[in-house]
Short mmCIF file of C-alpha atoms and ligand atoms in Angstrom, two decimals:
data_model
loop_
_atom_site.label_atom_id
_atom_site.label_comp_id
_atom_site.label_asym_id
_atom_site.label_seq_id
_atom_site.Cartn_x
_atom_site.Cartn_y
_atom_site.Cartn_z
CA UNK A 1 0.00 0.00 0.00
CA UNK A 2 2.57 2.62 0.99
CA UNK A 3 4.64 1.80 -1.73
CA UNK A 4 1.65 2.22 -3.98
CA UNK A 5 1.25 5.71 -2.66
CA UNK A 6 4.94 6.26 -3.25
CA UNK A 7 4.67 5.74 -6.95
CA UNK A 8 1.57 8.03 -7.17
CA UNK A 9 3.19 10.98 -5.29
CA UNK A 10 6.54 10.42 -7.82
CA UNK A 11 4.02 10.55 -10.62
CA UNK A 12 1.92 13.40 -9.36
CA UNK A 13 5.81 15.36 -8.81
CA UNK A 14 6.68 14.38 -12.24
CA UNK A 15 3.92 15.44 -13.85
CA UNK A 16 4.28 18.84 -11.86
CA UNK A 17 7.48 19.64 -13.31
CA UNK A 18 6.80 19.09 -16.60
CA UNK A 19 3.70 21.33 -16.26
CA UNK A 20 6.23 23.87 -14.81
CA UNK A 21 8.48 23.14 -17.53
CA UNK A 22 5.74 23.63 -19.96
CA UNK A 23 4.74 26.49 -18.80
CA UNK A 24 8.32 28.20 -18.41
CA UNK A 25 9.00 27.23 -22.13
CA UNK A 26 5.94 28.88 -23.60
CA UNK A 27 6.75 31.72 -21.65
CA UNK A 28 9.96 31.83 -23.20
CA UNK A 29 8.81 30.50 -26.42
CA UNK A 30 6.10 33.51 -27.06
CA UNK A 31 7.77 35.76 -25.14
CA UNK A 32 5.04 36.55 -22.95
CA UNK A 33 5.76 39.99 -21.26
CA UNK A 34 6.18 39.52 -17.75
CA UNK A 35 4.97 43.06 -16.87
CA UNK A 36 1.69 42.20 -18.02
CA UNK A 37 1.66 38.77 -15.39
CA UNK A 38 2.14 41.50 -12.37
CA UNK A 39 -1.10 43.32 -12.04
CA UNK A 40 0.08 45.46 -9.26
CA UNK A 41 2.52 48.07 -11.53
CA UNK A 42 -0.45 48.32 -14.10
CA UNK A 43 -3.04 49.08 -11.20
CA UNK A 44 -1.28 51.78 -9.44
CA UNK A 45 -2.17 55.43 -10.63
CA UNK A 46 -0.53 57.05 -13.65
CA UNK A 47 1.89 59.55 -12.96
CA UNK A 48 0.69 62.98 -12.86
CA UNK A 49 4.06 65.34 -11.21
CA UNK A 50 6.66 65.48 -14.53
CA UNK A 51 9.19 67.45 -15.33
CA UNK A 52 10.41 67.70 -18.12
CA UNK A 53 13.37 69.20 -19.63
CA UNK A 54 12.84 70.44 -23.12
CA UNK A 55 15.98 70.34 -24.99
CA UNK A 56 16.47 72.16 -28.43
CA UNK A 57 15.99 70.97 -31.72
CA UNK A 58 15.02 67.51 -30.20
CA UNK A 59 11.43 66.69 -31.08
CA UNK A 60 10.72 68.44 -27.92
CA UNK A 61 7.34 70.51 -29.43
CA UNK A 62 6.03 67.32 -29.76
CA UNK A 63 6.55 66.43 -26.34
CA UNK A 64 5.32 69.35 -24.92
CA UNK A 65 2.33 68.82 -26.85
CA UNK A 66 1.64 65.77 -25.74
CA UNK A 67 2.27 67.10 -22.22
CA UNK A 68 0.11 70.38 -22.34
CA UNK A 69 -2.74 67.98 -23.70
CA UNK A 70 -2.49 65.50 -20.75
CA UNK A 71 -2.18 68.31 -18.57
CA UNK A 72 -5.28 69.80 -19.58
CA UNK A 73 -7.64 65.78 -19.96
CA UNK A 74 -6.59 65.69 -15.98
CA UNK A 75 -6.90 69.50 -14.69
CA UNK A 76 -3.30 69.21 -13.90
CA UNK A 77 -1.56 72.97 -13.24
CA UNK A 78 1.80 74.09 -15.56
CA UNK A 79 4.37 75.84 -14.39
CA UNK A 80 4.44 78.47 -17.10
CA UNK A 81 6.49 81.38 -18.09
CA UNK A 82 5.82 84.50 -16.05
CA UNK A 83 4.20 87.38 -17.48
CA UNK A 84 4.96 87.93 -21.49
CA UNK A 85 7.83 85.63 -21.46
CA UNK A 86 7.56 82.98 -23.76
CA UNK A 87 10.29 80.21 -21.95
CA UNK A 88 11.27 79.94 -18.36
CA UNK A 89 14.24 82.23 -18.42
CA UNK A 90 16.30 80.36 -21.05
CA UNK A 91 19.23 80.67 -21.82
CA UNK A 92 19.50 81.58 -17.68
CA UNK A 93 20.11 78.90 -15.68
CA UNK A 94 16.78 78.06 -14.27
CA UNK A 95 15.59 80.10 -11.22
CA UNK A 96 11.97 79.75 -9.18
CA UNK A 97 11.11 83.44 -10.24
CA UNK A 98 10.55 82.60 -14.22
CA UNK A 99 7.86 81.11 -13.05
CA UNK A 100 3.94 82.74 -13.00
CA UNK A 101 2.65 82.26 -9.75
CA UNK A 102 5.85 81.60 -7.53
CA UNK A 103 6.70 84.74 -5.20
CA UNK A 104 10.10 86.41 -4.97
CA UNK A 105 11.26 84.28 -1.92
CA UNK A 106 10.39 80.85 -3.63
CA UNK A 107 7.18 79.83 -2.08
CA UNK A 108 4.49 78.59 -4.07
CA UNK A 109 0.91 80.36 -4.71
CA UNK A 110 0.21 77.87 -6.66
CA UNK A 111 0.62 73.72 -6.81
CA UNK A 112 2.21 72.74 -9.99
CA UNK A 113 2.18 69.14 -11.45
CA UNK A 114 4.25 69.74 -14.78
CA UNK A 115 6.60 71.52 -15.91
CA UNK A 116 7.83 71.67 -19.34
CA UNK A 117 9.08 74.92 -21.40
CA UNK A 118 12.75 75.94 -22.45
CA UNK A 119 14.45 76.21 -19.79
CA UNK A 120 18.40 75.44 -18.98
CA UNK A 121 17.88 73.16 -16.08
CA UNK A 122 19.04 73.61 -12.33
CA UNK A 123 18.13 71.01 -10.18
CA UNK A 124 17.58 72.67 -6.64
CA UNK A 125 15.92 75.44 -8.16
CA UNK A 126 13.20 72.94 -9.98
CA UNK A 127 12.40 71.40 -7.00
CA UNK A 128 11.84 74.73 -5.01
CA UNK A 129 8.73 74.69 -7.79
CA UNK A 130 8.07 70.73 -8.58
CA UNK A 131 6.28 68.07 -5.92
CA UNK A 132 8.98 66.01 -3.97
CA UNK A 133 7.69 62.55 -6.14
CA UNK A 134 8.05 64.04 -9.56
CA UNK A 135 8.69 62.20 -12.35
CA UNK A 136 12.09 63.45 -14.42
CA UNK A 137 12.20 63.71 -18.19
CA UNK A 138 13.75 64.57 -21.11
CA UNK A 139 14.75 64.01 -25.02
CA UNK A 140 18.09 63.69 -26.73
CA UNK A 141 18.72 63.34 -30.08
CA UNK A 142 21.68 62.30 -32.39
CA UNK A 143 23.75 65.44 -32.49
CA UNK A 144 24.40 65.53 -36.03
CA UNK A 145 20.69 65.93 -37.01
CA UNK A 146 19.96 68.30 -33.70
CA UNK A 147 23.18 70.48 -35.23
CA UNK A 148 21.74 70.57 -38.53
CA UNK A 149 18.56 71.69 -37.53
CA UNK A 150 19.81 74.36 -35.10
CA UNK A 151 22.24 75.45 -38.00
CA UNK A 152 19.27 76.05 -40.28
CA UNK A 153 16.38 77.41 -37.26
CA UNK A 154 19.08 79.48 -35.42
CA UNK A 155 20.85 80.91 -38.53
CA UNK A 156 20.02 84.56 -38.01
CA UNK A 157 20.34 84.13 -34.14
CA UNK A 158 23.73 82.75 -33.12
CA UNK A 159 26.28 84.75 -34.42
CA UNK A 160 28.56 81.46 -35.04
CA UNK A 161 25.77 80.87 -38.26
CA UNK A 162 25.60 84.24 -39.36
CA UNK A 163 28.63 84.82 -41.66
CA UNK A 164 28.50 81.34 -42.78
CA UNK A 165 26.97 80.07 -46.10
CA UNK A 166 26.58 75.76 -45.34
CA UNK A 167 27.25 73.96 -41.91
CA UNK A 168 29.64 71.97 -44.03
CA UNK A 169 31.53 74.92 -44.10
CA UNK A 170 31.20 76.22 -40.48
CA UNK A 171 32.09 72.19 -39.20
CA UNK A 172 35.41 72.90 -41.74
CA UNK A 173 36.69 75.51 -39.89
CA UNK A 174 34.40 76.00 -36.90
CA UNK A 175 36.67 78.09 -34.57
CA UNK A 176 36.99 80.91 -37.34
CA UNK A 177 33.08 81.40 -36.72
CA UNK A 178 32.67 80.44 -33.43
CA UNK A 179 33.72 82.86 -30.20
CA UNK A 180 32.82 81.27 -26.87
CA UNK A 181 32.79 84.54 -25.28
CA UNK A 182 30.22 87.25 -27.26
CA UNK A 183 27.88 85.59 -24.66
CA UNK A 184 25.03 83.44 -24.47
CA UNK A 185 23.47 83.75 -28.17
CA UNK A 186 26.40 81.02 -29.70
CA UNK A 187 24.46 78.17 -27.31
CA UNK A 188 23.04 76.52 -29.90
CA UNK A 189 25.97 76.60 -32.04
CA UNK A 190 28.11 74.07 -29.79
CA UNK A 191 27.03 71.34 -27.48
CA UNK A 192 23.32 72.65 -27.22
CA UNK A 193 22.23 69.53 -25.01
CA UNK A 194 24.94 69.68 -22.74
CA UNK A 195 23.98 73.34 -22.25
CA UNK A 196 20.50 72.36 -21.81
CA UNK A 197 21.17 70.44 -18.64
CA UNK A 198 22.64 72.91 -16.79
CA UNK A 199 26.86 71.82 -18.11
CA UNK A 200 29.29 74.34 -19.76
CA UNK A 201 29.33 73.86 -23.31
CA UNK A 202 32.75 74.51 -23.81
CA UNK A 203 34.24 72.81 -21.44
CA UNK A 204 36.94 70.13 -22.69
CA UNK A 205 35.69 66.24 -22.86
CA UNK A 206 37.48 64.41 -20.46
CA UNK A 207 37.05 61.37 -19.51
CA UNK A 208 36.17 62.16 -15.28
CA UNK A 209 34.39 65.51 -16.36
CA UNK A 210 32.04 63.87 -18.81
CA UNK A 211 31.36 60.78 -16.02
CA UNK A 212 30.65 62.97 -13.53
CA UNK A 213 28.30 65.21 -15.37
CA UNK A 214 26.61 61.60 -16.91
CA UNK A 215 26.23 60.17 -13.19
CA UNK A 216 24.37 63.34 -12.35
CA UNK A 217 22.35 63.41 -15.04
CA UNK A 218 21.51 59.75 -14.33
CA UNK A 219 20.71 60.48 -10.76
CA UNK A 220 18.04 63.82 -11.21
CA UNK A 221 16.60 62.07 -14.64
CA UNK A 222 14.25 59.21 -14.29
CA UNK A 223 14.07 58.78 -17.97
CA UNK A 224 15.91 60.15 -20.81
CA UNK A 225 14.05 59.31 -24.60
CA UNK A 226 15.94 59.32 -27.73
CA UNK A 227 14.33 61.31 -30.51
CA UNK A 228 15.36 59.23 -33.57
CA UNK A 229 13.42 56.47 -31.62
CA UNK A 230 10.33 58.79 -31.06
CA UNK A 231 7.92 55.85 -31.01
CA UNK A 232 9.63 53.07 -29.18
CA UNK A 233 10.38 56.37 -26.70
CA UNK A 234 6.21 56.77 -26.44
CA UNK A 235 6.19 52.92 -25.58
CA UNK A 236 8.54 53.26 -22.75
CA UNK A 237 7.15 56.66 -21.78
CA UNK A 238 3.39 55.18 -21.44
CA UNK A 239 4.45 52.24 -19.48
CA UNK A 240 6.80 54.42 -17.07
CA UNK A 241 4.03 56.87 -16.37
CA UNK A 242 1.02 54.28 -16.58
CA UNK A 243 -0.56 56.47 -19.03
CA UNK A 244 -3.29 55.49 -21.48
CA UNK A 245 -2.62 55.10 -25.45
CA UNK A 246 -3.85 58.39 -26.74
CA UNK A 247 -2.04 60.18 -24.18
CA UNK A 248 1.21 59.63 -26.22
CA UNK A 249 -0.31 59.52 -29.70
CA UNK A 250 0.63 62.96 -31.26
CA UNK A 251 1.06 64.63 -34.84
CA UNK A 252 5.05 65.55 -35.57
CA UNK A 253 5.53 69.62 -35.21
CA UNK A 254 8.05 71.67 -35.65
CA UNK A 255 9.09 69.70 -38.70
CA UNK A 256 11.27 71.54 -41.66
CA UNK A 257 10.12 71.50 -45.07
CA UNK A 258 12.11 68.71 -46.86
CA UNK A 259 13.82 71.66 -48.79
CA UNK A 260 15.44 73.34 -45.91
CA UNK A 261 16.42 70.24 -44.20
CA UNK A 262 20.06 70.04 -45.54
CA UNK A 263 21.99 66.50 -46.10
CA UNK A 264 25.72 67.16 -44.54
CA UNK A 265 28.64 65.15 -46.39
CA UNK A 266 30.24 62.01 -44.54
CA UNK A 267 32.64 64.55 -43.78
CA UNK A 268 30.99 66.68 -41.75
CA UNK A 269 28.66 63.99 -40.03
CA UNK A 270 32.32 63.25 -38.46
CA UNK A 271 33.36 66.87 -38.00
CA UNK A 272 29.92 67.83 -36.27
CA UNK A 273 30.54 64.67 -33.50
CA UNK A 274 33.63 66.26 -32.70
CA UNK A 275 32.56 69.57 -32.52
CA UNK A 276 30.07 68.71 -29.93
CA UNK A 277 31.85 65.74 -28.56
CA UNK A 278 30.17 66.71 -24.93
CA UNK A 279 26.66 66.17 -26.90
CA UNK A 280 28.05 63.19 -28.57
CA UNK A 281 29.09 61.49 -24.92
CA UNK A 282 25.65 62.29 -23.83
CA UNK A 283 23.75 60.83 -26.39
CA UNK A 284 25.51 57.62 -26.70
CA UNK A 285 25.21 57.26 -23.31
CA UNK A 286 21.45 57.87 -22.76
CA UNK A 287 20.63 55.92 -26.02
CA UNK A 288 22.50 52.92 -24.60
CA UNK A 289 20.60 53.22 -21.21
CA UNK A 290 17.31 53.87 -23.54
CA UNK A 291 17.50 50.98 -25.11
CA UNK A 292 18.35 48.54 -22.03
CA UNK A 293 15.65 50.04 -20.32
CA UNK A 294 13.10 49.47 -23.27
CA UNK A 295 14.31 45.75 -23.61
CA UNK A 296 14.31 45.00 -19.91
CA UNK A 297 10.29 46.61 -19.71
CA UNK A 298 8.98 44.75 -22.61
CA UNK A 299 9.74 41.46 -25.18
CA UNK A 300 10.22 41.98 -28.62
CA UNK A 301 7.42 40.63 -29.60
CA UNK A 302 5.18 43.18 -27.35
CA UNK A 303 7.14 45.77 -28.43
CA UNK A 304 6.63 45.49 -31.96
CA UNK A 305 3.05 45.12 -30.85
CA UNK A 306 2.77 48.13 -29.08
CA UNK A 307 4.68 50.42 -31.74
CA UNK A 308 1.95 48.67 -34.50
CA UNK A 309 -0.97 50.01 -31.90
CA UNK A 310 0.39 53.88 -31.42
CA UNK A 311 0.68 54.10 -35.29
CA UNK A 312 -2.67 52.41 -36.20
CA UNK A 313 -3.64 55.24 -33.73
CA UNK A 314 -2.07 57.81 -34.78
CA UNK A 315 -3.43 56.88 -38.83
CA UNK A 316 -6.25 56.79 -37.29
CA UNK A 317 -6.39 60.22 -35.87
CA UNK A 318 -5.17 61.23 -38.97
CA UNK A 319 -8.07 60.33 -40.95
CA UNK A 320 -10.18 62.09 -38.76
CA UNK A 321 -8.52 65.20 -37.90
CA UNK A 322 -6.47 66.08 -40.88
CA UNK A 323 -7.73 67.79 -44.61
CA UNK A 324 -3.99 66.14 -45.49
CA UNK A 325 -1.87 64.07 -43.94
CA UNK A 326 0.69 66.05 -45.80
CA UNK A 327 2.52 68.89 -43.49
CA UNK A 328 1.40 72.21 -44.73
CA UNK A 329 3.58 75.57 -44.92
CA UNK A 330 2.88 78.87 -43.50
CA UNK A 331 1.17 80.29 -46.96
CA UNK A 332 -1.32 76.85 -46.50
CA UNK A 333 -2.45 77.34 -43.47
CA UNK A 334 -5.72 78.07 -42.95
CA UNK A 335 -6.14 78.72 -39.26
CA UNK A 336 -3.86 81.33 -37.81
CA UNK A 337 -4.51 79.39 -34.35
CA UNK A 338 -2.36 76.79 -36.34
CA UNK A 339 0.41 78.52 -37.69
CA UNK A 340 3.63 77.35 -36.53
CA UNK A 341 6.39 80.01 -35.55
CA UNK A 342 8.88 80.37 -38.01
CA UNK A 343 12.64 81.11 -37.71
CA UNK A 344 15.94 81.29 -39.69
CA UNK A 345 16.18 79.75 -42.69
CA UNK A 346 13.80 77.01 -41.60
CA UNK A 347 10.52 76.70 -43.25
CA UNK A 348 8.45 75.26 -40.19
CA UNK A 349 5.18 73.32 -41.22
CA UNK A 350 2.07 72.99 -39.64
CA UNK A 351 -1.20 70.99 -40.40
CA UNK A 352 -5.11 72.13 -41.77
CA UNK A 353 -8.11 70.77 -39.75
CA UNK A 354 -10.84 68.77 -42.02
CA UNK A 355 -14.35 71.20 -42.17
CA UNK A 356 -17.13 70.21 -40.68
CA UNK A 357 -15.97 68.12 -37.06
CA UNK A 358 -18.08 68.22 -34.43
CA UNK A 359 -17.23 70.38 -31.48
CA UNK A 360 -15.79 67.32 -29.27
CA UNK A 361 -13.92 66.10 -32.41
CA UNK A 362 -12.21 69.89 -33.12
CA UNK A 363 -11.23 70.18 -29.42
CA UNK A 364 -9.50 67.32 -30.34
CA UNK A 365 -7.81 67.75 -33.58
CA UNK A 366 -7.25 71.49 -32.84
CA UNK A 367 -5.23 71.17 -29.91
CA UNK A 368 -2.96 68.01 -31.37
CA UNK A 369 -1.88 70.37 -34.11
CA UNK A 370 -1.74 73.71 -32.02
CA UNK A 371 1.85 74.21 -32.08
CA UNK A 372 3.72 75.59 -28.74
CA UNK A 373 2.93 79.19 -28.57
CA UNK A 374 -0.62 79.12 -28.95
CA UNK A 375 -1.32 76.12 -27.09
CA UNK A 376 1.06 78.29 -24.10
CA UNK A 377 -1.05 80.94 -24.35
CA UNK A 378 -4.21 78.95 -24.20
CA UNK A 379 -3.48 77.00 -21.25
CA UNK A 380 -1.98 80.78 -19.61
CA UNK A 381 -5.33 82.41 -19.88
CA UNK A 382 -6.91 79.36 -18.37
CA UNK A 383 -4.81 79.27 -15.13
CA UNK A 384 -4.54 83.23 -14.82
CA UNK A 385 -7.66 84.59 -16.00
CA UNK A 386 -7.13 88.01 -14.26
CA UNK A 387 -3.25 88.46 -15.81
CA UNK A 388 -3.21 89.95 -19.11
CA UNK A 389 -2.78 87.18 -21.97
CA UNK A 390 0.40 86.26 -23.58
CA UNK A 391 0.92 88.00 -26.26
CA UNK A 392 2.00 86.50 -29.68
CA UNK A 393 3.75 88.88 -31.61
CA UNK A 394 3.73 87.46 -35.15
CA UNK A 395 0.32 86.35 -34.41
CA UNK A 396 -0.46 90.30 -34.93
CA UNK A 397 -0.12 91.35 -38.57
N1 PPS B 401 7.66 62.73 -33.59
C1 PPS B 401 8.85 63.14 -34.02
N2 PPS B 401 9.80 62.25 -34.35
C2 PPS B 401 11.01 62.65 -34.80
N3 PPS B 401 11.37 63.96 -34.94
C3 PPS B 401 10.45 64.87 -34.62
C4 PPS B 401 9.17 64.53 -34.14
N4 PPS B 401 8.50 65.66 -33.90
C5 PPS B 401 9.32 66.68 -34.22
N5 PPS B 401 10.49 66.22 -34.67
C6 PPS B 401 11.64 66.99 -35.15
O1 PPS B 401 12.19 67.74 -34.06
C7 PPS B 401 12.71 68.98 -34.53
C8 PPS B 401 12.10 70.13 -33.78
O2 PPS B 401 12.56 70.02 -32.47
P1 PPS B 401 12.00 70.90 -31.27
O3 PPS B 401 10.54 70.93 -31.31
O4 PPS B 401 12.66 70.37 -30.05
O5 PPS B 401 12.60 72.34 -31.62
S1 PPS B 401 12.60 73.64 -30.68
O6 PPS B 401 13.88 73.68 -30.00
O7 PPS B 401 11.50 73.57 -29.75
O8 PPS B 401 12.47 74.77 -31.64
C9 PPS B 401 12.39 69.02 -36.01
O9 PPS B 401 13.53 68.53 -36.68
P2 PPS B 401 14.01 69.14 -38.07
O10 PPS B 401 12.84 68.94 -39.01
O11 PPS B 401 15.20 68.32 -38.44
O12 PPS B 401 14.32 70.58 -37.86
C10 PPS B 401 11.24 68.05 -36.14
O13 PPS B 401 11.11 67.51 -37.45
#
């Protein structure tokens, strides 16, 4: 009898392990996300206290979009610009008084949940404003293209760009354009990132400098998204924050017209990662960390379901809000609620709304293409209703 029983229970053990076996294999096998298996992540509230650091030239309109638009589908409060200022104090380092609503000592009238225009960043100072369990963000982008496109959008501003025809030929000769010292206007002529996040721009690459700057970034930054990755970044983003799909689903602006978006020579690809070597550390860096991070939250197989989702979305949204899915210039554009700023040499495009959407659909489309000015101004007049509205100067004529 008991050896009987024996026999079953090795059996019944067996059996168990292969289950478990089974089980571990298909797992494996279909690469099964494990995130989804623990309920408790998905169930806890998104996160509603971001900051995030908008760098230049980095698909960063597009993430403020996104974040003005989330801000407003949960009442959340901004930390906006104070008075007519259009950024918070940029290219200052950061300071709690560029901010409406914060008094001259640093205290608070207001609670603020986001945070999100230009600004060169300064930790202590952003937390003097920000909640103690906010959520850190920002954007990087390969520094080639960001140069490129600074070249071209800053080319009447910084006066490295002004007496220079191509970037090919600044990047040849860079120092005979380029003076560190006529002040803060050359920025976005050299290491524009670095500057962004509060580093010198200038200062030489070494090897303990550069680690000690990435360290700090890595310690303030919760999550650093890599603009030539825009979409896989929204995947990460909404499962970070616990946010739902069309919260990250957004229409590209501040996007050149194909003929102002120049192609630089092998050449100068090389020459521009050595002229902003300190940008070139930081992006390798953070896109290395992006992509661990992104393969360690969710399988391949979920990723490339997720990515399929946000763009069936975003086609989607397309269809209904757009006349044409095709960018449209400033000549095209219909509404002046639309038009995009423009700037340099760059011919900035912008989008026409389809006639005829019903009021809940417009509210919709209309503030998905609203590029960052107007939608700033909006969401100003709705949290100070007694200051005088921002005012949009080429909005006027
Ligand atoms: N979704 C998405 N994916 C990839 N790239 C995108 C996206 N949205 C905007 N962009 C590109 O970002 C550039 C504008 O960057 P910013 O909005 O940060 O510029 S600004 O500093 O606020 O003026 C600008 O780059 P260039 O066209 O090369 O100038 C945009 O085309």
């Amino acid at each position: 009898m008991l050896s009987v029983l024996g026999g079953t229970q090795r059996s019944f053990q067996v059996v168990l392990f292969f289950l478990v076996l089974v089980v571990f294999l298909m797992v494996g096998f279909l690469h099964v996300d494990f995130q989804l298996l623990t309920p408790d992540k998905a169930q806890e509230p998104p996160v509603t206290n971001l900051m995030f650091l908008k760098t230049h030239k980095t698909a960063s309109s597009t993430m403020l979009n996104i974040l003005y638009r989330f801000s407003e589908s949960h009442n959340l409060s901004v930390a906006l610009p104070r008075g007519s200022s259009l950024h918070l104090g940029y290219p200052w380092l950061f300071v709690t008084r560029y901010v409406e609503g914060m008094k001259q000592d640093g205290s608070q009238n207001h609670h603020f949940n986001l945070m999100c225009n230009h600004l060169r960043f300064n930790f202590p100072e952003v937390q003097k404003v920000m909640p103690n369990d906010t959520f850190y963000l920002s954007i990087l982008r390969n520094p080639v293209f960001q140069l490129e496109s600074s070249f071209i959008y800053f080319k009447d501003y910084a006066p490295a760009f002004q007496g220079v025809k191509s970037l090919d030929q600044f990047l040849a000769d860079p120092w005979k354009y380029y003076n560190a010292s006529v002040g803060l206007k050359n920025v976005f002529a050299k290491n524009n990132m670095w500057f962004d996040f509060g580093f010198d721009n200038n200062a030489r690459a070494d090897v303990d400098y550069v680690r000690t700057c990435l360290s700090e970034v890595e310690r303030q930054f919760h999550l650093v998204l890599i603009a030539d990755h825009f979409d896989e970044s929204m995947v990460l983003l909404r499962r970070r924050l616990r946010w739902q799909l069309d919260d990250v689903v957004s229409f590209k602006v501040n996007a050149r017209s194909p003929r102002t978006v120049s192609r630089l020579t092998e050449e100068s690809q090389e020459r521009a990662k050595r002229w902003c070597e300190l940008d070139w550390q930081l992006y390798q860096h953070f896109n290395r960390t992006f992509w661990a991070q992104l393969h360690a939250e969710v399988s391949p197989r979920q990723l490339r379901k997720e990515l399929e989702q946000l763009r069936a979305r975003r086609r989607e949204l397309t269809a209904l809000c757009l006349q044409d899915p095709e960018h449209k210039n400033n000549t095209q554009i219909k509404d002046r609620n639309l038009l995009p700023y423009q700037s340099g040499n760059a011919e900035i495009l912008g989008y026409n709304l389809r006639q005829g959407l019903d009021n809940a659909t417009l509210r919709i489309c209309q503030r998905m293409a609203m590029p960052e000015l107007q939608y700033m101004a909006h969401l100003y007049s709705l949290q100070f209703p007694n200051k005088p509205p921002k005012n949009i100067p080429f909005l006027k004529t």
